[in-house]
Short mmCIF file of C-alpha atoms in Angstrom, two decimals:
data_model
loop_
_atom_site.label_atom_id
_atom_site.label_comp_id
_atom_site.label_asym_id
_atom_site.label_seq_id
_atom_site.Cartn_x
_atom_site.Cartn_y
_atom_site.Cartn_z
CA MET A 1 9.66 -4.01 30.24
CA ILE A 2 6.91 -1.58 29.17
CA LEU A 3 9.33 1.26 28.85
CA LEU A 4 11.68 -0.96 26.65
CA GLN A 5 8.68 -1.85 24.41
CA ARG A 6 7.60 1.86 24.14
CA THR A 7 11.12 2.90 23.38
CA LEU A 8 11.60 0.25 20.75
CA LYS A 9 8.24 1.13 19.11
CA VAL A 10 9.17 4.89 18.92
CA GLY A 11 12.66 4.02 17.58
CA LEU A 12 11.27 1.76 14.91
CA SER A 13 8.64 4.33 13.99
CA LEU A 14 11.36 6.98 13.54
CA LEU A 15 13.53 4.52 11.51
CA PHE A 16 10.46 3.73 9.34
CA ALA A 17 9.69 7.49 8.77
CA LEU A 18 13.35 8.24 7.82
CA GLY A 19 13.53 5.21 5.56
CA LEU A 20 10.39 6.22 3.65
CA SER A 21 11.19 9.88 3.14
CA ALA A 22 11.78 9.36 -0.59
CA CYS A 23 8.83 6.97 -1.19
CA GLY A 24 6.29 7.94 -3.73
CA SER A 25 8.59 10.37 -5.53
CA ASP A 26 8.72 8.38 -8.79
CA SER A 27 5.18 8.98 -9.70
CA LYS A 28 4.12 7.96 -13.24
CA GLU A 29 0.57 9.34 -12.95
CA GLU A 30 0.41 12.81 -14.34
CA ASP A 31 -2.05 13.95 -11.63
CA ALA A 32 0.38 13.39 -8.69
CA ALA A 33 -0.11 17.00 -7.70
CA PRO A 34 -2.88 18.08 -7.25
CA CYS A 35 -4.39 14.79 -6.49
CA ALA A 36 -7.86 15.08 -7.99
CA SER A 37 -6.79 16.99 -11.12
CA ALA A 38 -9.59 17.26 -13.74
CA ASN A 39 -7.00 16.49 -16.39
CA ALA A 40 -5.83 13.33 -14.72
CA VAL A 41 -4.80 10.28 -16.78
CA VAL A 42 -7.28 7.70 -15.58
CA ALA A 43 -6.21 4.06 -15.79
CA GLU A 44 -8.68 1.48 -17.07
CA ALA A 45 -9.96 -1.04 -14.52
CA THR A 46 -7.43 -3.62 -15.54
CA PHE A 47 -4.37 -4.87 -13.68
CA ASP A 48 -2.03 -4.04 -16.56
CA SER A 49 -3.28 -0.45 -16.77
CA LEU A 50 -3.31 0.02 -13.00
CA TRP A 51 0.22 -1.35 -12.77
CA THR A 52 1.51 0.86 -15.52
CA ASN A 53 -0.27 4.11 -14.49
CA VAL A 54 -0.50 3.77 -10.65
CA PHE A 55 1.71 1.14 -9.05
CA SER A 56 4.91 0.57 -10.99
CA GLY A 57 6.57 3.82 -10.19
CA ARG A 58 5.42 4.00 -6.53
CA CYS A 59 5.11 0.74 -4.59
CA GLY A 60 8.29 -1.00 -5.31
CA THR A 61 10.36 1.91 -4.30
CA CYS A 62 9.54 1.26 -0.72
CA HIS A 63 8.10 -2.20 -0.76
CA GLY A 64 11.07 -4.26 -2.08
CA VAL A 65 13.65 -6.60 -0.76
CA ASN A 66 15.94 -4.86 1.80
CA ALA A 67 13.81 -1.66 1.70
CA THR A 68 14.20 0.25 4.99
CA GLY A 69 11.01 0.38 6.92
CA THR A 70 9.33 -2.41 4.98
CA LEU A 71 11.91 -5.02 5.59
CA GLY A 72 10.23 -8.38 5.75
CA GLY A 73 7.03 -7.20 3.99
CA PRO A 74 5.78 -8.00 0.45
CA ASP A 75 8.07 -7.39 -2.52
CA LEU A 76 6.14 -5.09 -4.83
CA ARG A 77 8.86 -4.27 -7.37
CA THR A 78 7.36 -6.17 -10.31
CA GLN A 79 3.92 -6.65 -11.66
CA GLU A 80 3.91 -10.34 -10.96
CA ALA A 81 5.25 -9.92 -7.43
CA PHE A 82 2.75 -7.11 -6.72
CA HIS A 83 -0.18 -9.38 -7.57
CA ALA A 84 1.21 -12.55 -5.95
CA ASN A 85 2.15 -10.82 -2.71
CA LEU A 86 -0.95 -8.73 -2.17
CA VAL A 87 -4.07 -10.58 -3.56
CA GLY A 88 -5.47 -12.79 -0.79
CA LYS A 89 -2.54 -12.01 1.59
CA THR A 90 -2.61 -10.41 5.01
CA VAL A 91 -0.02 -8.75 7.28
CA ASN A 92 0.03 -12.18 9.08
CA ASP A 93 1.51 -13.63 5.81
CA TYR A 94 4.66 -11.52 6.49
CA PRO A 95 5.51 -12.24 10.13
CA ASP A 96 8.89 -10.63 9.72
CA TRP A 97 7.33 -7.21 8.50
CA ASP A 98 8.20 -5.55 11.80
CA GLN A 99 6.82 -2.15 10.93
CA ALA A 100 3.45 -3.47 9.84
CA GLN A 101 3.22 -5.67 12.83
CA ILE A 102 3.57 -2.53 15.08
CA THR A 103 1.62 0.10 13.07
CA LEU A 104 -1.12 -2.23 11.73
CA GLY A 105 -1.69 -4.19 14.86
CA GLY A 106 -5.44 -4.31 14.51
CA CYS A 107 -5.15 -5.15 10.76
CA LEU A 108 -3.16 -8.36 10.84
CA THR A 109 -5.92 -10.47 9.38
CA THR A 110 -7.42 -7.92 7.06
CA PRO A 111 -6.61 -8.78 3.36
CA LEU A 112 -4.16 -6.53 1.70
CA ILE A 113 -6.23 -6.98 -1.45
CA ASN A 114 -9.47 -8.86 -0.86
CA ALA A 115 -10.50 -10.05 -4.39
CA GLY A 116 -14.20 -9.10 -4.91
CA LYS A 117 -14.30 -6.73 -1.92
CA SER A 118 -12.47 -3.39 -2.26
CA SER A 119 -14.12 -2.07 0.85
CA GLU A 120 -12.30 -4.82 2.79
CA SER A 121 -8.89 -4.25 1.27
CA LEU A 122 -6.00 -2.52 3.07
CA VAL A 123 -4.49 -1.22 -0.16
CA VAL A 124 -7.64 0.84 -0.73
CA ALA A 125 -7.68 1.99 2.87
CA VAL A 126 -4.10 3.30 2.74
CA LEU A 127 -4.76 5.05 -0.73
CA ASP A 128 -8.19 6.52 0.04
CA ALA A 129 -8.54 8.52 3.19
CA SER A 130 -12.23 8.68 2.66
CA ALA A 131 -12.58 4.83 2.32
CA VAL A 132 -15.01 3.06 4.61
CA SER A 133 -13.01 1.72 7.56
CA VAL A 134 -11.74 -1.87 7.06
CA GLY A 135 -12.14 -2.41 10.69
CA CYS A 136 -8.83 -1.26 11.88
CA THR A 137 -6.72 1.92 11.85
CA VAL A 138 -4.31 2.52 9.00
CA LYS A 139 -2.06 5.54 8.14
CA PRO A 140 -3.09 6.79 4.66
CA HIS A 141 -0.17 6.71 2.27
CA LYS A 142 -1.33 10.14 1.01
CA ASP A 143 0.28 11.61 4.20
CA PRO A 144 4.05 12.11 4.55
CA PRO A 145 6.46 10.40 4.44
CA GLN A 146 4.87 8.39 1.61
CA SER A 147 2.98 11.20 -0.02
CA ILE A 148 1.27 8.83 -2.58
CA CYS A 149 -1.52 10.59 -4.43
CA ILE A 150 -3.68 9.03 -7.10
CA SER A 151 -6.68 10.53 -8.97
CA ASP A 152 -10.20 9.92 -7.98
CA GLY A 153 -10.62 8.20 -11.41
CA SER A 154 -7.68 5.88 -10.92
CA LEU A 155 -8.88 5.09 -7.38
CA ALA A 156 -12.36 4.23 -8.64
CA ASN A 157 -10.81 1.89 -11.25
CA LEU A 158 -8.69 0.28 -8.56
CA LYS A 159 -11.76 -0.44 -6.53
CA LYS A 160 -13.58 -1.68 -9.61
CA TRP A 161 -10.66 -4.11 -10.50
CA ILE A 162 -10.66 -5.41 -6.96
CA ASP A 163 -14.43 -5.79 -6.92
CA ASN A 164 -14.22 -7.65 -10.21
CA GLY A 165 -12.01 -10.27 -8.52
CA ALA A 166 -8.56 -8.66 -8.95
CA PRO A 167 -7.66 -10.71 -12.02
CA GLU A 168 -4.09 -10.69 -13.39
#
């Protein structure tokens, strides 16, 4: 039984990695490489600006209906869906999100976006490798296969937006 679980976990992880190999490639932010460019376009700390400059070309590519590796997870293809499916939600809100259930096992009750508390938001933890731990282990999206990279300024504005209550 243990061998079967281990084999299944490895197989799903490989499928997840293969399915996400193109994720993050539609970057709209001009500072995608290098990440902390001094000439970066920095979004305002508003949801509209963050959606337009940071999230719209990145998240929905991999986090959408029928997306390989994120099947059963939140649909992040539109601005409305992004907000509705992340703010105040946890991995437990997506019980069919198999990959997250495996890779984020210790994070099942940590909010994806915890309005008012960026330091307790999984979205910040996966985008900022230097973020204070949210109490569980996450794989930063800056690493392959996602290779998502946002500027320090945009990351600061994301945190500010969340700390301000993550308003629409």
